[in-house]
Coordinates of C-alpha atoms and ligand atoms in Angstrom, one line a residue:
M1 CA 89.5 96.3 110.2
A2 CA 89.1 97.6 114.0
G3 CA 87.7 101.0 112.7
V4 CA 86.0 99.6 110.0
A5 CA 83.8 97.2 112.7
G6 CA 83.4 100.3 114.9
R7 CA 82.1 102.6 112.8
L8 CA 79.9 99.6 111.8
A9 CA 79.2 99.0 115.6
R10 CA 78.2 102.4 115.8
R11 CA 75.2 101.4 114.1
W12 CA 73.4 98.4 115.6
C13 CA 71.0 98.2 117.3
R14 CA 69.3 97.1 121.0
S15 CA 68.7 92.9 119.9
A16 CA 68.4 91.5 123.2
V17 CA 69.4 88.2 122.8
R18 CA 66.1 85.9 123.2
S19 CA 68.0 81.5 124.1
P20 CA 66.0 80.0 125.7
L21 CA 66.7 76.6 126.6
Q22 CA 63.5 73.5 126.1
V23 CA 62.3 70.2 126.8
I24 CA 60.7 68.8 124.7
S25 CA 59.0 65.2 124.5
F26 CA 56.9 63.4 122.7
P27 CA 56.0 59.6 122.5
S28 CA 57.9 58.6 119.8
L29 CA 61.3 60.1 121.1
Q30 CA 62.2 60.9 123.8
L31 CA 63.9 64.5 123.7
H32 CA 65.3 65.8 126.8
L33 CA 67.4 68.6 127.6
S34 CA 68.9 69.7 130.8
G35 CA 71.7 71.9 131.4
T36 CA 72.6 75.6 130.3
A37 CA 72.6 76.7 127.2
M38 CA 75.4 79.5 126.8
R39 CA 72.9 82.0 126.6
A40 CA 70.2 80.7 128.5
S41 CA 68.9 82.2 131.4
Q42 CA 67.2 79.7 133.8
E43 CA 64.2 82.1 133.2
D44 CA 64.3 81.8 129.9
F45 CA 64.6 78.0 130.1
E46 CA 61.7 78.0 132.7
S47 CA 59.6 79.8 130.5
A48 CA 61.0 78.4 127.4
M49 CA 59.6 75.1 129.2
N50 CA 56.5 76.3 129.3
Q51 CA 56.1 77.2 125.9
V52 CA 56.7 73.8 124.2
K53 CA 53.8 72.4 126.4
L54 CA 51.8 74.0 125.2
L55 CA 53.1 73.5 121.4
K56 CA 49.6 72.8 120.4
K57 CA 51.5 70.5 117.6
D58 CA 53.9 67.1 117.1
P59 CA 56.4 69.3 115.4
G60 CA 56.5 65.5 113.1
N61 CA 59.9 62.7 113.0
E62 CA 61.8 65.2 110.7
V63 CA 61.9 67.8 113.6
K64 CA 61.9 65.8 116.0
L65 CA 65.3 63.6 114.7
R66 CA 66.9 66.5 114.0
L67 CA 66.3 67.8 117.7
Y68 CA 67.6 64.9 118.5
A69 CA 70.9 65.2 116.3
L70 CA 71.4 68.5 117.8
Y71 CA 71.1 68.3 121.5
K72 CA 73.7 64.7 121.4
Q73 CA 75.9 66.5 119.6
A74 CA 75.4 69.9 121.9
T75 CA 76.0 67.4 124.6
E76 CA 78.0 64.4 123.5
G77 CA 79.6 66.3 120.6
P78 CA 80.4 64.7 117.3
C79 CA 78.6 61.2 116.6
N80 CA 81.2 57.8 117.4
M81 CA 78.7 55.5 118.6
P82 CA 78.7 52.4 116.4
K83 CA 76.1 52.5 112.7
P84 CA 73.1 51.0 113.6
G85 CA 71.4 48.0 111.4
V86 CA 69.6 48.5 108.3
F87 CA 66.7 47.1 109.9
D88 CA 67.1 49.0 113.4
F89 CA 65.0 52.1 111.6
I90 CA 64.7 54.0 114.2
N91 CA 67.7 54.4 115.5
K92 CA 69.8 53.8 112.6
A93 CA 67.1 57.5 111.4
K94 CA 68.5 58.7 115.0
W95 CA 72.0 58.2 114.1
D96 CA 71.8 59.4 110.6
A97 CA 70.3 62.5 111.9
W98 CA 73.8 62.8 114.4
N99 CA 76.2 61.7 112.7
A100 CA 75.0 64.3 109.5
L101 CA 75.9 67.3 111.7
G102 CA 79.4 66.1 111.3
S103 CA 82.0 68.2 113.7
L104 CA 79.8 71.5 114.1
P105 CA 80.7 72.6 117.5
K106 CA 79.2 71.6 121.0
E107 CA 78.3 75.3 121.3
T108 CA 76.6 75.7 117.7
A109 CA 75.0 72.9 118.6
R110 CA 73.3 73.7 121.6
Q111 CA 72.1 77.7 120.1
N112 CA 70.9 75.4 117.9
Y113 CA 68.4 73.2 119.5
V114 CA 67.3 77.0 121.1
D115 CA 66.4 78.2 118.0
L116 CA 65.1 75.7 116.4
V117 CA 62.1 75.2 119.6
S118 CA 61.9 78.8 119.1
S119 CA 61.3 78.8 115.7
L120 CA 59.0 75.5 116.0
T121 CA 56.3 77.7 118.6
S122 CA 56.3 80.4 115.9
S123 CA 55.8 78.2 113.1
S124 CA 52.7 76.6 115.7
E125 CA 51.3 79.8 116.1
S126 CA 51.6 80.6 112.7
S127 CA 50.1 77.4 110.7
T128 CA 47.2 77.6 113.4
Q129 CA 46.5 81.2 112.3
V130 CA 47.0 80.4 108.6
K131 CA 43.9 78.7 106.1
P132 CA 45.1 76.3 104.4
G133 CA 44.4 77.2 100.7
A134 CA 43.4 80.7 101.2
D135 CA 45.1 84.1 100.6
R136 CA 47.8 83.9 103.4
G137 CA 49.5 86.2 103.7
Q138 CA 49.2 90.1 103.0
Q139 CA 49.0 91.3 106.3
E140 CA 51.0 88.3 107.8
Y141 CA 54.5 88.7 106.2
E142 CA 55.9 92.2 105.6
N143 CA 58.7 91.7 102.6
L144 CA 56.9 88.3 101.4
V145 CA 52.6 88.1 99.4
V146 CA 52.0 84.2 99.5
T147 CA 49.1 83.3 97.8
S148 CA 47.5 80.2 97.2
E149 CA 45.2 79.0 94.1
D150 CA 45.0 75.9 91.8
G151 CA 46.8 74.0 94.1
I152 CA 49.7 76.3 93.4
T153 CA 51.6 78.3 97.0
K154 CA 53.5 81.4 95.4
I155 CA 55.9 82.6 97.9
M156 CA 56.6 85.9 96.3
F157 CA 59.3 88.2 97.0
N158 CA 58.0 91.9 97.6
R159 CA 60.8 94.7 98.7
P160 CA 61.5 95.6 94.6
T161 CA 62.6 99.7 95.9
R162 CA 65.4 97.2 97.1
K163 CA 65.2 94.5 94.0
N164 CA 63.9 92.3 96.6
A165 CA 67.4 91.9 98.6
I166 CA 66.4 89.2 101.6
S167 CA 67.1 91.3 105.3
T168 CA 66.8 89.4 108.6
Q169 CA 63.0 89.3 109.3
M170 CA 62.1 88.5 105.4
Y171 CA 65.0 85.5 106.3
Q172 CA 62.3 84.7 108.8
E173 CA 59.5 85.2 106.9
I174 CA 60.7 82.9 103.9
M175 CA 61.3 79.8 106.0
L176 CA 57.6 80.2 107.6
A177 CA 56.0 80.5 104.2
L178 CA 58.2 77.5 103.4
K179 CA 57.0 75.4 106.4
A180 CA 53.6 77.2 105.8
A181 CA 53.6 75.5 102.1
S182 CA 54.8 72.7 103.5
K183 CA 51.5 71.8 105.4
D184 CA 48.9 73.2 102.8
D185 CA 46.9 71.7 100.6
S186 CA 48.8 72.7 97.1
T187 CA 51.3 70.8 95.5
I188 CA 53.1 72.8 93.9
T189 CA 54.8 75.3 95.8
V190 CA 56.5 78.3 93.4
V191 CA 58.9 81.3 94.9
T192 CA 58.9 84.0 92.4
G193 CA 59.8 88.0 93.0
N194 CA 58.0 91.0 92.3
G195 CA 59.2 93.8 90.1
D196 CA 62.4 94.0 87.8
Y197 CA 64.4 91.7 90.0
Y198 CA 63.8 88.3 91.2
C199 CA 66.2 89.1 94.0
S200 CA 69.5 90.9 94.7
G201 CA 70.2 88.4 97.3
N202 CA 71.6 89.3 100.9
D203 CA 70.6 92.4 102.3
L204 CA 73.9 94.5 102.9
A205 CA 72.0 95.7 105.9
N206 CA 71.9 93.1 107.1
F207 CA 75.3 93.3 108.8
T208 CA 75.0 96.3 110.0
D209 CA 72.6 96.0 113.1
I210 CA 75.3 94.7 115.9
P211 CA 73.8 92.9 119.0
P212 CA 76.2 94.0 122.1
G213 CA 78.0 90.9 121.3
G214 CA 79.6 92.7 118.8
V215 CA 80.5 91.5 115.5
E216 CA 81.9 88.2 116.3
E217 CA 78.4 87.4 117.7
K218 CA 76.8 88.2 114.8
A219 CA 78.7 86.6 112.4
K220 CA 77.0 83.4 115.0
Q221 CA 73.8 84.6 114.3
S222 CA 74.3 85.0 111.3
A223 CA 75.6 81.5 110.4
I224 CA 72.3 79.5 112.6
M225 CA 70.1 81.6 110.9
L226 CA 71.4 80.7 107.1
R227 CA 72.2 77.3 108.3
D228 CA 68.2 77.0 109.7
F229 CA 67.2 78.7 106.4
V230 CA 69.3 76.9 103.7
G231 CA 67.8 73.3 105.8
T232 CA 64.5 74.6 105.1
F233 CA 64.7 74.5 101.3
I234 CA 66.3 71.3 102.1
D235 CA 64.0 69.6 103.8
F236 CA 61.2 70.7 101.4
P237 CA 59.5 68.2 101.2
K238 CA 56.8 69.4 97.6
P239 CA 57.7 69.9 94.5
L240 CA 59.3 73.6 94.5
V241 CA 59.7 75.7 91.9
A242 CA 61.6 79.0 91.0
V243 CA 59.6 81.4 88.7
V244 CA 62.8 84.2 88.2
N245 CA 61.2 87.2 86.9
G246 CA 64.6 88.9 86.7
P247 CA 68.4 89.2 87.3
A248 CA 69.1 86.5 90.7
V249 CA 71.8 87.9 92.7
G250 CA 74.3 85.9 95.4
I251 CA 72.0 83.2 97.9
S252 CA 68.8 83.4 95.4
V253 CA 71.1 81.7 93.2
T254 CA 72.6 79.1 95.1
I255 CA 69.6 77.8 96.5
L256 CA 68.4 76.9 93.0
G257 CA 70.6 74.4 93.3
L258 CA 67.7 72.7 95.9
F259 CA 65.1 73.6 93.9
D260 CA 62.9 70.8 91.7
A261 CA 62.5 73.6 88.3
V262 CA 63.4 76.6 87.3
Y263 CA 61.9 78.1 84.9
A264 CA 63.9 82.1 83.9
S265 CA 63.0 84.7 81.9
D266 CA 65.5 85.4 79.1
R267 CA 65.9 88.9 80.8
A268 CA 67.5 87.1 84.4
T269 CA 70.8 86.6 84.6
F270 CA 72.5 84.5 87.9
H271 CA 75.4 86.1 89.5
T272 CA 77.4 84.9 92.9
P273 CA 80.0 87.3 93.3
F274 CA 81.5 85.7 96.8
S275 CA 85.0 86.6 95.6
H276 CA 84.2 90.2 94.8
L277 CA 82.0 90.7 98.6
G278 CA 85.1 88.5 100.6
L279 CA 82.5 85.4 100.9
S280 CA 82.7 81.8 99.8
P281 CA 80.0 80.1 98.4
E282 CA 76.4 78.9 100.5
G283 CA 72.9 77.5 100.1
C284 CA 74.9 73.9 99.5
A285 CA 76.2 75.2 95.6
S286 CA 79.9 74.3 96.8
Y287 CA 78.3 70.8 96.1
T288 CA 75.4 71.6 94.1
F289 CA 76.8 73.7 91.4
P290 CA 79.7 71.2 90.8
K291 CA 77.0 68.1 90.0
I292 CA 75.2 70.4 88.4
M293 CA 77.4 72.1 86.0
G294 CA 80.8 70.2 86.5
P295 CA 83.6 71.5 88.5
A296 CA 85.0 73.5 85.9
K297 CA 81.8 75.7 85.1
A298 CA 81.0 76.0 88.7
T299 CA 84.4 77.5 89.6
E300 CA 84.0 80.5 87.2
M301 CA 80.6 81.0 88.7
L302 CA 81.2 81.0 91.8
I303 CA 85.5 81.3 92.4
F304 CA 85.3 84.0 89.7
G305 CA 82.0 85.2 89.6
K306 CA 81.2 85.2 86.6
K307 CA 77.5 86.7 85.4
L308 CA 75.5 83.8 83.2
T309 CA 72.3 85.1 81.0
A310 CA 69.4 83.0 81.3
G311 CA 70.0 81.1 78.2
E312 CA 74.0 79.7 79.8
A313 CA 72.5 78.9 83.0
C314 CA 70.1 76.5 80.7
A315 CA 72.3 75.2 79.2
Q316 CA 74.3 74.4 82.6
G317 CA 72.0 72.9 83.9
L318 CA 71.2 75.3 86.8
V319 CA 67.5 76.3 84.9
T320 CA 65.6 74.3 83.1
E321 CA 63.4 76.5 80.5
V322 CA 63.8 79.9 79.2
F323 CA 61.0 82.3 77.8
P324 CA 60.8 85.0 76.1
D325 CA 60.5 87.6 79.0
S326 CA 56.8 89.0 76.4
T327 CA 54.5 85.5 77.2
F328 CA 57.3 84.3 80.8
Q329 CA 54.1 84.5 83.0
K330 CA 51.7 83.3 81.0
E331 CA 53.8 80.3 79.5
V332 CA 54.8 79.1 83.0
W333 CA 51.8 79.8 84.6
T334 CA 49.9 77.5 82.5
R335 CA 52.4 74.8 82.4
L336 CA 51.9 74.6 86.2
K337 CA 48.7 75.4 86.6
A338 CA 48.6 71.9 84.4
Y339 CA 51.4 70.2 87.0
S340 CA 49.5 71.3 90.0
K341 CA 46.7 68.9 89.1
L342 CA 49.3 65.2 89.0
P343 CA 48.7 63.4 91.7
P344 CA 50.4 65.5 95.1
N345 CA 51.4 62.4 96.6
S346 CA 52.9 61.0 93.9
M347 CA 54.6 63.5 93.4
R348 CA 55.6 64.4 97.4
I349 CA 57.2 60.3 96.7
S350 CA 59.2 60.4 93.9
K351 CA 60.9 63.6 95.2
Q352 CA 61.8 61.8 98.1
V353 CA 63.0 58.9 96.0
I354 CA 64.9 61.5 94.3
R355 CA 66.2 63.7 96.4
N356 CA 66.7 61.3 100.0
M357 CA 69.6 60.0 99.6
E358 CA 71.7 63.7 99.6
K359 CA 69.6 65.1 102.1
E360 CA 72.5 63.7 105.2
K361 CA 75.3 65.0 102.1
L362 CA 73.7 68.6 101.8
H363 CA 73.2 69.1 105.5
A364 CA 76.5 69.0 106.7
V365 CA 77.7 70.8 103.1
N366 CA 75.0 73.4 104.4
A367 CA 76.8 73.3 108.0
E368 CA 80.0 73.3 106.8
E369 CA 79.2 76.2 104.6
S370 CA 78.1 78.4 107.3
S371 CA 81.0 77.6 109.2
V372 CA 83.5 78.9 106.8
L373 CA 81.0 82.0 106.1
Q374 CA 81.1 83.3 109.7
E375 CA 84.8 83.3 109.8
R376 CA 84.6 85.3 105.9
W377 CA 82.2 87.9 108.0
L378 CA 84.6 88.8 110.1
S379 CA 87.5 89.7 107.0
D380 CA 88.7 92.0 106.0
E381 CA 87.9 91.8 102.7
C382 CA 84.1 91.3 103.4
I383 CA 84.1 94.5 105.4
N384 CA 85.7 96.6 103.0
A385 CA 83.4 95.4 100.5
T386 CA 80.5 95.8 102.7
M387 CA 81.3 98.9 103.3
N388 CA 82.3 100.3 99.9
F389 CA 78.5 99.1 98.6
L390 CA 76.8 100.5 101.7
S391 CA 78.7 104.1 101.6
K392 CA 77.4 104.0 97.6
K393 CA 81.2 103.1 96.4
A394 CA 80.6 100.4 95.0
K395 CA 78.1 97.7 93.3
L396 CA 78.2 94.5 91.5
Ligands
LIG401 C1 72.6 87.2 107.3 C2 72.5 85.8 105.9 C3 73.3 85.1 105.0 C4 73.8 85.3 104.2 C5 74.2 84.7 103.3 C6 75.0 84.9 102.6 C7 74.5 86.3 101.0 C8 75.2 86.1 100.5 C9 75.0 86.7 99.4 O1 73.8 87.1 98.9 S1 76.0 87.8 98.7 C10 74.9 89.1 97.2 C11 75.0 90.4 98.2 N1 74.4 91.1 97.1 C12 74.8 92.3 96.3 O2 76.2 92.1 96.7 C13 73.9 93.0 95.7 C14 74.4 94.2 96.2 N2 73.4 95.2 94.7 C15 74.1 96.2 93.9 O3 74.8 95.7 93.4 C16 72.5 96.7 92.9 O4 71.7 96.9 93.9 C17 72.2 95.4 91.9 C18 73.1 95.1 90.6 C19 71.9 94.6 92.4 C20 71.2 96.1 91.2 O5 71.6 97.9 90.5 P1 71.1 99.5 90.5 O6 69.6 98.5 89.0 O7 71.5 99.9 89.8 O8 69.8 99.3 91.5 P2 70.4 100.4 92.9 O9 71.5 99.8 93.1 O10 69.5 101.3 93.1 O11 69.4 99.5 93.4 C21 67.8 99.9 94.7 C22 67.8 100.1 95.7 O12 68.3 98.9 96.6 C23 68.7 98.6 97.1 N3 69.9 97.1 97.0 C24 69.6 95.7 96.0 N4 70.7 95.6 96.5 C25 71.0 95.9 97.3 C26 71.8 94.3 99.0 N5 71.6 93.6 98.4 N6 71.3 95.0 100.0 C27 71.5 96.0 100.7 N7 70.5 96.7 99.3 C28 70.2 96.5 98.2 C29 70.3 99.8 96.5 O13 71.3 100.4 97.5 C30 69.1 100.6 96.1 O14 68.9 101.2 97.3 P3 69.3 103.2 97.3 O15 67.6 103.4 96.2 O16 70.4 103.7 96.9 O17 68.6 102.9 98.9

């Protein structure tokens, strides 16, 4: 283990830790954070405070609630306050958000708070550059092509030479693209892949970019990023559709349980080889998959790594409908264009009604899965499997 970690460590690059501690104050919820975050210097703190003051837009109640919850968790630990009454709407929403963090450690909550504020500053910068409804992204994103047409924003994974494996930068880009899509004037958002694959999951080379803090620090940063990434899907407010053009692996499969519809080519396969990689499920699949397909079928996928055909995934409820590959694009886009003309507010509200009861639970599951994976990434089983893939000794 030490030898392998050492080999990984030698490949580590820079990655100076930028951890601003910020104070955010908006009229409806006065949120203050004081004290010192784990890795934030006083200088970072002051500069971050200034950045927050420059935010042009109120980030909205959902984000403010998350900030509130993380702040409370970071400063007071798990929620142990009595639940406010049902008619005390604001305090109940705050209590719900805090309580949903369960036993998330104070340190992690503190760091997540800092990261959230940092992502707010970058997404507000990007949203000022993005024109709603316009083709927005070819130069803005390195690993995505984002277009908006006919009321549909399409987010396409664009690393076909690596089977659309999701690099660290790509996780960030997907979060930014989703945040922009949630605010643009499209009615439906679609995620798809360029090339023969939909997505080969996490880029296994992500774990070779180790920061000065070492593998433990890397695992911690990855868990934070994973939690934020999956959280963006949980909170996505509009109908979200996956157009699965080819094989899908790992995290690109697990998050399908958070989509509102999944259309698949009959070339697509669905594979979550977590045990083979020394990992454990993420993307809320430990909760959504047993719900969707029943525990026995979920076990075959999530524990034994059984690869499903598109037809099998459809029979088990993970996929909405399968199309022959030869007509896949035409049929799916014709259908989506028709759906995109439905009244947008009605669709959003229906999604809320269908999903909102589950949100709290999903955030708690996400936090738990991310913290379990933080440990897994440091295990011999996982390090050896990653090294085997990277040294070309193993493939799925
Ligand atoms: C960090 C925060 C979040 C983490 C969340 C946890 C997520 C978990 C997961 O997603 S687990 C799943 C991880 N994915 C894999 O294990 C897939 C690995 N890839 C393969 O087994 C194969 O590449 C394949 C079966 C997907 C495709 O095989 P084949 O058709 O033979 O193509 P190649 O192997 O030649 O692939 C072409 C090129 O792409 C590189 N590549 C493909 N997938 C990945 C990947 N996931 N990570 C890194 N690189 C990948 C592959 O190495 C080839 O590169 P090369 O041309 O050899 O340089």
